[in-house]
XYZ file of C-alpha atoms in Angstrom:
681
model
C 81.377 147.139 248.213
C 84.435 146.733 245.438
C 84.331 143.011 246.029
C 80.648 142.752 245.987
C 80.429 144.779 242.719
C 83.570 141.988 241.085
C 81.429 138.873 242.093
C 78.367 140.379 240.373
C 80.434 141.330 237.657
C 81.079 137.412 237.784
C 77.675 137.112 237.743
C 76.774 139.293 235.100
C 79.510 137.159 232.979
C 78.089 134.011 234.224
C 74.539 134.585 233.185
C 75.821 136.355 229.726
C 76.604 133.010 229.238
C 74.391 130.993 229.412
C 72.209 132.827 227.587
C 74.765 132.698 224.836
C 74.522 129.184 224.710
C 70.357 128.873 224.537
C 70.696 131.683 221.815
C 73.124 129.111 220.064
C 70.218 126.292 220.711
C 67.656 128.425 218.878
C 70.429 128.998 216.092
C 71.121 125.467 216.109
C 67.163 123.489 216.063
C 65.122 126.234 214.131
C 68.601 125.514 211.589
C 68.809 121.808 211.326
C 64.644 120.781 213.136
C 62.578 120.810 209.321
C 58.273 120.670 209.526
C 57.851 117.182 209.900
C 60.572 117.331 213.044
C 63.822 114.865 210.818
C 67.179 116.146 212.158
C 68.434 117.431 208.143
C 72.513 118.010 208.626
C 72.966 120.528 205.954
C 69.834 122.115 205.694
C 71.397 124.995 204.694
C 68.305 126.273 202.603
C 66.650 128.094 206.231
C 70.038 129.845 207.534
C 70.619 131.976 204.127
C 67.156 133.300 204.070
C 67.540 133.924 207.162
C 71.290 135.619 206.026
C 69.134 137.341 203.243
C 66.949 138.478 206.044
C 69.930 140.251 207.634
C 71.544 141.733 204.215
C 68.018 143.422 203.677
C 67.963 145.043 207.280
C 70.858 145.839 207.347
C 70.221 148.175 203.933
C 66.878 149.102 205.073
C 68.466 150.336 208.023
C 70.923 152.300 205.753
C 67.664 153.450 204.201
C 66.328 154.817 207.378
C 68.654 155.997 208.465
C 69.460 158.825 205.299
C 66.116 159.759 206.035
C 64.182 162.469 207.595
C 62.375 162.447 210.972
C 58.957 163.399 208.516
C 59.991 160.386 206.777
C 60.607 158.069 208.827
C 57.037 158.478 210.470
C 55.344 158.221 207.466
C 57.398 155.104 206.205
C 55.987 153.557 210.112
C 52.270 154.551 209.534
C 52.448 153.292 205.971
C 53.918 149.764 207.727
C 51.494 149.440 210.769
C 48.542 150.618 208.140
C 49.855 147.303 205.896
C 49.673 144.973 209.124
C 46.511 145.703 209.817
C 44.793 145.721 206.675
C 46.607 141.555 206.718
C 45.332 141.376 209.870
C 41.886 141.957 208.888
C 42.206 140.181 205.461
C 43.950 137.194 207.402
C 41.240 137.511 210.025
C 38.042 137.617 207.166
C 39.295 135.220 204.977
C 41.242 132.322 207.425
C 38.721 130.965 210.693
C 40.502 127.371 212.305
C 38.668 125.029 213.666
C 40.092 124.875 217.205
C 41.766 122.166 219.334
C 41.476 120.970 222.857
C 42.227 124.061 226.169
C 41.181 127.022 223.185
C 38.048 124.924 222.279
C 36.742 124.473 225.092
C 37.426 127.749 226.603
C 35.985 129.625 224.161
C 33.084 127.345 224.191
C 31.539 127.300 227.899
C 32.647 131.354 227.214
C 30.274 131.510 224.583
C 27.768 129.230 226.744
C 28.393 132.161 229.860
C 28.243 134.719 227.953
C 24.591 134.185 225.924
C 23.203 132.870 230.067
C 23.401 129.360 229.284
C 26.017 127.916 232.262
C 25.542 124.605 233.251
C 28.179 122.283 234.765
C 32.082 123.259 234.534
C 33.012 120.092 233.597
C 36.299 117.570 233.829
C 38.894 119.656 231.785
C 37.727 123.029 234.362
C 37.796 120.827 237.443
C 41.424 119.292 236.147
C 42.890 122.878 234.983
C 40.855 124.993 236.861
C 43.454 127.935 236.059
C 41.582 128.758 233.184
C 38.704 129.242 234.868
C 38.996 133.175 235.131
C 40.714 133.116 231.596
C 37.561 131.523 230.629
C 35.332 134.322 232.403
C 38.376 136.987 230.805
C 36.812 135.694 227.575
C 32.723 135.837 228.162
C 32.865 138.882 229.694
C 34.065 140.034 226.187
C 31.105 137.916 223.606
C 28.838 140.209 226.154
C 30.325 143.606 225.123
C 30.777 141.324 221.482
C 27.421 140.948 222.022
C 26.090 143.972 223.030
C 27.262 146.398 220.488
C 25.777 144.595 218.487
C 29.057 142.084 216.549
C 27.664 138.898 215.022
C 30.444 135.683 216.383
C 33.575 135.459 213.908
C 33.053 139.219 214.348
C 33.467 138.919 218.048
C 36.642 136.538 217.390
C 38.006 138.723 215.393
C 37.828 141.770 217.657
C 39.394 140.237 220.152
C 42.059 138.829 218.815
C 42.896 141.890 216.387
C 42.622 144.263 218.987
C 44.830 141.973 221.553
C 47.592 141.595 218.992
C 47.746 145.187 218.186
C 48.025 146.059 222.117
C 51.272 143.676 222.211
C 52.131 145.090 219.136
C 52.578 148.676 220.778
C 53.793 147.629 223.812
C 57.032 146.067 221.052
C 57.293 149.502 219.816
C 56.782 151.803 222.684
C 59.801 149.303 224.311
C 62.282 149.372 220.037
C 62.032 153.337 221.426
C 62.759 153.357 224.782
C 65.699 151.661 223.884
C 66.797 153.450 221.214
C 64.936 156.594 221.060
C 65.203 156.526 216.934
C 62.084 155.952 215.162
C 63.955 154.058 212.144
C 64.424 151.489 214.754
C 60.514 151.507 214.995
C 60.648 151.014 211.069
C 62.679 148.426 211.454
C 60.788 146.674 213.626
C 57.243 146.764 211.529
C 59.524 145.235 209.102
C 60.086 142.387 211.789
C 56.702 141.892 212.121
C 55.811 141.090 208.964
C 59.062 138.269 209.637
C 57.718 136.788 212.104
C 54.128 134.396 211.001
C 53.761 133.665 215.169
C 51.934 137.369 214.959
C 49.762 136.617 212.060
C 48.948 132.857 212.636
C 48.198 131.686 215.776
C 48.953 134.268 218.024
C 45.620 135.999 215.128
C 43.630 133.604 214.415
C 43.700 131.423 218.253
C 42.593 133.530 221.813
C 44.252 131.610 224.046
C 46.582 132.483 226.893
C 49.198 133.082 225.627
C 49.303 136.596 223.931
C 47.003 138.192 227.240
C 50.852 136.848 228.300
C 53.839 138.352 226.212
C 51.477 141.721 226.845
C 51.470 140.670 230.478
C 56.021 140.521 229.784
C 56.461 143.759 227.693
C 54.685 145.468 229.826
C 57.131 144.092 233.120
C 59.780 145.133 230.518
C 58.263 148.483 229.067
C 58.657 149.549 233.250
C 61.591 148.034 234.548
C 63.439 150.118 231.151
C 61.828 153.138 231.836
C 62.874 152.793 235.135
C 66.167 152.770 234.765
C 65.949 155.269 231.786
C 63.909 157.695 234.487
C 65.121 157.135 237.643
C 61.808 157.485 238.304
C 58.085 155.638 238.017
C 55.071 157.406 238.390
C 51.628 155.709 240.303
C 50.144 156.822 237.135
C 52.109 154.524 235.279
C 51.914 151.861 238.201
C 48.397 151.472 238.042
C 46.957 150.578 235.300
C 49.747 148.970 234.930
C 48.753 146.990 237.641
C 45.300 145.843 236.174
C 46.775 144.569 233.826
C 48.898 142.838 236.037
C 46.721 140.904 237.029
C 44.884 139.971 233.616
C 48.188 138.622 233.302
C 49.325 136.325 235.950
C 45.698 135.122 235.599
C 46.055 134.087 232.773
C 48.802 132.566 232.377
C 50.404 132.345 235.807
C 54.464 131.488 235.497
C 54.037 135.350 235.115
C 55.511 134.800 239.479
C 59.038 133.977 237.946
C 59.291 138.108 237.188
C 59.684 138.125 240.352
C 62.619 136.553 241.196
C 64.262 137.975 238.256
C 63.845 142.000 239.495
C 65.332 140.933 242.956
C 68.004 139.710 240.980
C 68.095 143.516 238.969
C 67.044 144.978 242.388
C 70.508 143.064 243.324
C 72.681 144.697 240.515
C 71.522 148.468 241.179
C 71.828 148.328 244.982
C 75.106 147.282 244.165
C 76.259 149.450 241.649
C 74.580 152.680 243.604
C 71.744 152.878 240.722
C 69.563 154.663 241.440
C 67.184 153.087 239.481
C 66.327 150.933 242.652
C 64.056 152.717 244.025
C 61.768 153.200 241.271
C 61.851 149.087 240.576
C 61.769 148.557 244.038
C 57.948 149.878 243.867
C 57.497 147.808 240.583
C 58.116 144.878 242.497
C 55.953 145.662 245.297
C 53.256 146.030 242.850
C 53.998 142.564 241.368
C 54.580 141.239 244.364
C 50.796 142.298 245.588
C 48.839 142.024 242.708
C 50.233 138.347 242.567
C 49.371 137.589 246.185
C 45.761 138.750 245.273
C 45.152 137.552 242.544
C 45.327 134.230 243.704
C 41.689 135.281 246.538
C 40.172 137.708 243.612
C 40.437 134.939 241.213
C 39.121 131.855 243.806
C 35.648 134.539 244.507
C 35.456 135.146 241.096
C 34.730 132.019 240.491
C 32.839 131.310 243.284
C 31.097 134.295 242.087
C 30.345 131.035 238.440
C 29.392 128.216 240.816
C 32.948 126.500 240.159
C 34.596 125.135 242.930
C 37.695 123.001 242.963
C 37.412 119.611 243.185
C 40.367 116.983 244.156
C 38.927 114.025 241.902
C 40.500 115.841 238.749
C 43.089 118.524 240.593
C 46.351 117.362 239.075
C 49.316 118.493 241.527
C 52.506 120.153 239.702
C 54.645 117.193 240.554
C 52.469 115.585 237.460
C 53.820 118.424 235.308
C 57.419 119.123 236.820
C 57.986 114.358 236.249
C 55.625 115.188 232.711
C 59.090 118.019 232.333
C 61.330 115.426 232.806
C 59.845 112.457 230.273
C 62.158 111.029 227.288
C 59.596 109.950 225.460
C 57.953 112.987 224.380
C 60.687 115.337 224.618
C 59.111 117.176 228.371
C 56.262 118.664 226.266
C 52.794 117.227 227.168
C 52.411 113.552 227.007
C 49.389 111.849 227.658
C 50.275 108.316 229.027
C 51.098 110.938 232.299
C 48.015 112.024 232.266
C 46.256 108.695 231.866
C 47.696 107.756 234.932
C 47.225 110.949 236.783
C 43.100 110.339 235.336
C 42.633 106.598 236.743
C 43.696 107.459 240.575
C 40.941 108.996 242.572
C 42.640 112.325 244.218
C 44.731 114.768 244.172
C 46.568 113.359 247.656
C 47.059 110.096 245.380
C 47.826 111.592 242.816
C 50.845 113.556 244.416
C 52.346 110.712 245.990
C 52.464 108.896 242.552
C 54.152 112.327 240.435
C 56.432 112.712 243.637
C 57.492 109.136 242.905
C 57.405 109.454 239.382
C 59.757 112.766 239.248
C 62.528 111.139 241.672
C 62.441 108.187 239.821
C 63.217 109.835 236.575
C 65.358 112.457 238.546
C 68.059 109.190 238.830
C 67.492 107.835 235.757
C 68.190 110.627 233.647
C 71.438 111.124 236.185
C 73.281 114.485 236.002
C 74.106 113.695 232.233
C 70.501 112.807 231.089
C 68.829 115.620 233.090
C 71.946 118.448 230.785
C 70.576 116.966 227.651
C 67.212 117.214 227.910
C 67.244 120.916 229.661
C 68.520 120.873 226.438
C 66.198 119.834 224.857
C 63.834 120.894 226.152
C 65.239 125.117 225.232
C 64.821 123.200 221.775
C 61.386 123.166 221.881
C 60.871 126.733 223.586
C 62.521 128.401 220.338
C 61.755 126.562 217.329
C 60.178 128.558 215.062
C 59.069 126.088 212.069
C 55.814 123.937 213.577
C 53.667 126.920 213.789
C 51.031 125.854 212.426
C 50.473 122.947 214.345
C 48.692 124.824 217.645
C 45.113 124.136 218.877
C 43.616 123.882 215.276
C 43.636 121.464 212.251
C 42.664 122.672 208.948
C 40.660 126.016 208.539
C 36.557 126.214 208.335
C 37.385 128.341 205.714
C 40.381 129.721 203.338
C 40.788 131.181 200.315
C 40.736 128.517 197.292
C 44.247 129.421 196.254
C 45.171 127.558 200.144
C 43.136 125.345 199.639
C 44.744 124.449 196.383
C 48.611 124.992 197.612
C 47.851 124.307 202.264
C 51.048 122.370 202.085
C 53.227 125.389 200.359
C 52.140 127.715 201.315
C 51.936 125.589 205.501
C 55.969 125.215 204.481
C 57.105 128.540 203.477
C 56.041 130.169 206.047
C 57.298 127.493 208.412
C 60.274 128.667 206.935
C 59.755 132.624 207.215
C 59.457 131.750 210.713
C 63.232 129.605 211.490
C 64.513 132.168 209.516
C 63.345 134.803 211.342
C 64.060 133.765 214.890
C 67.643 132.661 214.244
C 68.598 135.938 212.582
C 67.159 137.534 215.619
C 68.942 134.753 217.464
C 71.717 135.279 215.409
C 72.377 138.738 216.075
C 71.629 139.128 219.790
C 74.635 136.411 220.395
C 77.130 139.119 218.241
C 76.072 142.155 219.414
C 75.484 140.061 223.597
C 79.324 138.430 222.890
C 80.710 141.803 223.935
C 79.239 142.026 227.465
C 81.589 138.631 227.822
C 84.589 141.233 228.066
C 83.299 144.454 229.615
C 85.857 146.040 231.769
C 82.938 148.627 233.458
C 78.916 147.037 234.181
C 78.058 151.085 236.026
C 76.603 152.880 233.653
C 72.903 152.393 231.938
C 73.407 150.090 229.080
C 74.895 147.614 230.659
C 72.287 147.711 232.996
C 68.943 147.858 230.507
C 70.650 145.172 228.046
C 70.644 142.941 232.548
C 66.376 143.189 231.932
C 66.950 142.035 228.414
C 68.974 138.973 229.436
C 67.290 138.644 232.705
C 63.509 138.548 232.221
C 63.998 135.500 229.056
C 66.180 133.704 231.242
C 63.690 133.758 233.842
C 60.970 132.557 231.675
C 62.528 129.993 229.708
C 64.547 128.430 232.109
C 61.071 127.594 234.136
C 59.692 125.183 231.334
C 63.051 123.964 230.681
C 63.994 123.318 234.073
C 60.693 122.983 236.017
C 57.889 122.069 234.088
C 56.848 120.753 230.459
C 57.090 122.531 227.792
C 55.593 124.008 224.306
C 56.809 126.226 221.313
C 53.891 128.311 222.315
C 55.966 129.283 225.586
C 58.962 130.594 223.843
C 57.104 133.363 222.681
C 57.572 135.783 225.796
C 61.617 135.759 225.097
C 61.266 137.020 221.518
C 61.292 140.519 223.083
C 63.721 141.203 225.661
C 66.028 139.456 222.384
C 64.814 141.805 219.869
C 65.651 144.339 222.073
C 69.781 142.570 222.494
C 69.618 142.786 219.431
C 69.372 146.218 217.781
C 70.580 147.901 221.676
C 74.067 149.794 220.492
C 76.934 148.120 222.700
C 79.967 149.940 223.421
C 82.315 148.500 221.042
C 80.184 149.556 218.252
C 79.028 153.216 219.467
C 82.308 154.175 217.996
C 82.198 152.585 214.872
C 79.108 153.930 211.937
C 78.874 150.928 210.738
C 79.738 147.825 209.861
C 81.056 146.798 207.102
C 80.023 144.836 203.680
C 83.718 141.901 204.572
C 82.562 142.652 208.142
C 79.452 141.169 208.065
C 79.494 138.299 205.477
C 82.586 137.556 208.127
C 79.781 137.257 210.500
C 77.995 135.096 208.602
C 80.871 132.755 207.894
C 81.709 132.596 211.563
C 77.340 132.019 212.331
C 77.792 129.290 210.027
C 80.364 127.712 211.236
C 79.215 127.502 214.710
C 76.243 126.794 213.984
C 77.860 123.642 211.697
C 79.267 122.660 214.878
C 76.413 123.001 217.348
C 74.457 120.640 214.559
C 77.245 117.990 214.004
C 77.628 117.692 218.323
C 74.096 117.232 218.530
C 74.181 114.441 216.098
C 77.270 112.441 218.257
C 75.800 113.265 221.110
C 72.338 111.406 219.705
C 70.501 114.779 221.213
C 66.976 113.789 219.870
C 64.795 116.339 218.254
C 61.998 114.000 216.933
C 59.288 114.493 218.981
C 59.575 118.637 218.694
C 55.754 118.495 217.438
C 54.836 116.229 219.026
C 50.672 117.502 218.977
C 48.014 114.693 220.929
C 44.850 114.003 219.442
C 41.952 113.429 220.936
C 40.955 109.135 219.646
C 42.360 106.971 216.933
C 45.550 105.672 218.332
C 46.505 106.192 215.150
C 45.344 108.978 214.219
C 48.637 110.335 214.782
C 50.275 108.435 211.916
C 47.993 109.384 209.563
C 47.945 112.867 209.722
C 51.733 112.495 208.642
C 51.047 111.303 205.967
C 48.138 113.402 204.814
C 47.526 117.011 205.713
C 44.403 118.164 207.261
C 43.051 121.523 204.959
C 39.779 122.460 205.450
C 37.339 120.977 207.834
C 35.793 120.507 211.512
C 37.947 119.153 214.047
C 36.540 121.466 217.532
C 35.666 118.759 219.986
C 35.809 118.297 223.482
C 37.664 114.610 223.663
C 35.771 111.498 224.925
C 36.898 112.084 228.353
C 35.844 116.110 228.520
C 31.525 115.358 228.690
C 31.467 115.202 224.741
C 27.588 114.348 224.024
C 26.576 112.517 221.442
C 23.599 112.422 220.152
C 21.247 110.023 218.869
C 18.868 108.957 216.370
C 15.947 107.113 216.614
C 15.695 104.381 213.914
C 14.457 105.378 210.286
C 16.006 108.568 211.010
C 18.705 110.440 209.077
C 20.515 114.346 209.521
C 22.600 115.618 207.333
C 25.360 118.555 206.929
C 26.086 120.596 203.641
C 29.520 120.803 202.801
C 31.955 123.277 200.347
C 34.744 123.377 198.974
C 36.273 125.765 196.707
C 39.773 123.489 196.876
C 40.078 121.307 193.886
C 43.596 119.237 194.772
C 41.734 117.325 198.246
C 42.379 113.399 197.681
C 40.596 112.210 201.417
C 37.766 112.803 203.661
C 37.542 111.262 207.034
C 34.396 110.931 209.426
C 34.646 110.898 213.267
C 32.271 107.452 214.083
C 31.436 106.440 217.517
C 33.539 102.689 217.783
C 30.741 100.761 218.256
C 28.444 103.166 216.121
C 26.245 101.368 213.003
C 24.016 103.032 210.551
C 24.616 103.569 206.647
C 26.820 106.750 205.839
C 26.214 108.254 202.352
C 27.792 111.210 201.041
C 26.593 113.190 197.558
C 28.239 115.566 195.602
C 25.757 117.959 193.369
C 23.228 115.166 194.455
C 24.626 111.933 193.098
C 25.743 109.337 195.960
C 29.788 108.870 195.278
C 30.776 106.780 198.640
C 27.971 105.114 200.728
C 28.347 102.323 202.983
C 26.805 100.674 206.119
C 29.215 98.180 208.009
C 32.537 99.484 209.621
C 35.493 98.170 212.039
C 34.203 98.947 215.095
C 37.548 99.399 216.955
C 38.541 102.446 214.018
C 36.591 106.711 215.213
C 37.057 107.092 211.395
C 35.677 106.912 208.555
C 38.723 107.174 205.419
C 37.249 107.916 201.594
C 39.420 108.454 198.822
C 38.791 110.261 196.553
C 39.087 113.305 193.680
C 37.385 115.602 195.164
C 36.166 118.695 192.497
C 34.478 122.024 193.950
C 31.530 122.351 194.891
C 28.605 121.139 197.051
C 28.913 117.801 199.397
C 25.758 116.381 201.842
C 27.407 114.052 204.557
C 24.537 112.081 205.709
C 23.600 109.773 208.542
C 20.690 107.139 207.994
C 19.385 104.550 210.782
C 18.702 101.805 209.415
C 18.784 99.088 212.684
C 16.321 99.274 214.270
C 17.753 100.467 217.629
C 18.652 104.656 218.596
C 22.147 104.826 217.802
C 25.114 108.146 218.006
C 25.862 110.234 216.050
C 29.483 112.185 216.317
C 29.865 115.537 216.573
C 29.898 117.969 218.148
C 27.775 121.606 219.640
C 28.778 125.342 218.695
C 27.709 127.461 221.358
C 26.483 129.527 219.979
C 30.200 130.230 217.619
C 29.382 127.748 214.257
C 31.917 125.099 213.994
C 31.421 125.257 209.339
C 29.882 127.728 207.196
C 26.601 125.004 208.135
C 24.940 123.352 210.740
C 23.691 119.550 210.394
C 20.062 118.837 210.331
C 17.618 118.322 212.269
C 15.059 119.638 214.864
C 17.959 117.444 217.504
C 20.702 119.110 215.888
C 20.850 122.564 215.976
C 23.987 124.006 216.843
C 25.748 120.519 215.904
C 29.307 119.973 213.292
C 30.375 117.070 212.154
C 33.911 116.234 212.813
C 35.716 115.732 209.195
C 38.205 116.550 207.126
C 38.790 116.915 203.925
C 42.877 116.179 203.446
C 45.435 116.652 201.479
C 48.462 113.985 200.724
C 51.895 115.170 201.874
C 54.548 116.191 199.077
């Protein structure tokens, strides 16, 4: 048994060293990558802010330590109430224009909830894993209708509830790890410094937040089992229901099983009495994950969905996409188009398998290592939170309309600095684990949980799958626990001296600078870190690099996913009114069919400011450069031809896509696709 313990000691240290490298990668990428994806050596502005955050939280910790228990409780309640008010304000005053998957999920969920179920369509046939989350979402919408909430309120209540469930689990995990209220206060302060909590995860209902809840619950139960040496069925059975919803939302949760198996080996070798409750949790998770597949199949069938090999993509497709150099392992439209052009899943499997093997051979060992490092960088980058599944806003306050780019950049900088601070502190704490001589104490077991869970979640995407920055959010909570969890070395000292804190900062600056220089020397290309795939005009991504969409409706099923454009007869017109509050918009873009004729007129306060009847055949967008003033604009398409013409518009499916819909009896609940934009500086 002694030999096995020594062997596991080396495994512990090896996993710790790998996570240390990943944390350093997170520090590097958030330091040297700007919001537009360009490499910026010497960009220490965000590092300065992260150092200030570390100093701020250090001072706050010293203050909370001097406060009484009652005072700390009062501070915690105040911070949580203040954060709740921030959430409510953002939900009421910012309504994002969803794009891609979340929009398609929401649209069909509202159709299901309103009894308008039709054909599931190509999108769900290609991505059947989205069917169950769509059905769950429709249940929540139906409940909102039952308690008489309006359309915007339903979305807000769902997002508010799920986010605060996650925050509650975060606080439970922090208290489980520290048993000190003052650490809860620090965590509550950190909520304000993590814009991912009150931007993407608050505004946009998709599968990421349920996945984060599931991982946070698993982390809490593991920490609880290690401390208490027991897990009651009263705790496990309700958790099993949450695990089912989380697994159904994002199947990658399955990688928690091998992580827990490794933890069980650790506990077994060191004769830790937590082995039995962890085994019980493993069996519950295994049963839930195994049963989720047949349950979801029957659930989908009950809603008249059946999978189709004509559209579904094989697993090898996603694995090979993860090795695509052009997109740094992210979603790649060319790979998808290649699969969609094939007639059935069996042919797609053969082609995707060959593509996977070819990319492995082309990359070679060093190329694969380079690709994996880039994918870890994508997962840990926090500067693109405003690019996640929404383009501009349906509704935004005037101050945002006038200063959108400045606010976006400030929030992006804060997000990157917060990640750097968390990763740096976790790096400093975790490196001490490399030099431990004993691993049989409870603190080592708890730290091992916080090591293997982020490794499992991040490694699955970095080594086996396609990546997106959203996927890395599941690792933030265990990394945060590593950052605050005391180690043997720092329990003998009550606090770090100011000189030692300065030394830590200098060491981290040196490490980051060296790593950044090494990245440049080895030509590690991170330019595609912010890749955003847009349906429609091929030059749309280039246009968005010059102009920033701020206000409008960008929600669009896409030409490849059953978009139905309405037609108007000769002599007919359709219009949509739009009101803006900002005074700095310099361009308006309106989507049209590539072969669409007709006349487009734009009026401001009743006065015509734009009129055009001839358009380039191969262009999807009409551009109007103009100094737009606050007020009401009327966009009108008129059919001045002798034939019916198609008008590009999008059905809201019961959810408003703009503050005012289109006019016309055939265009009820339909909205033009347009954006008011500002020139990027």
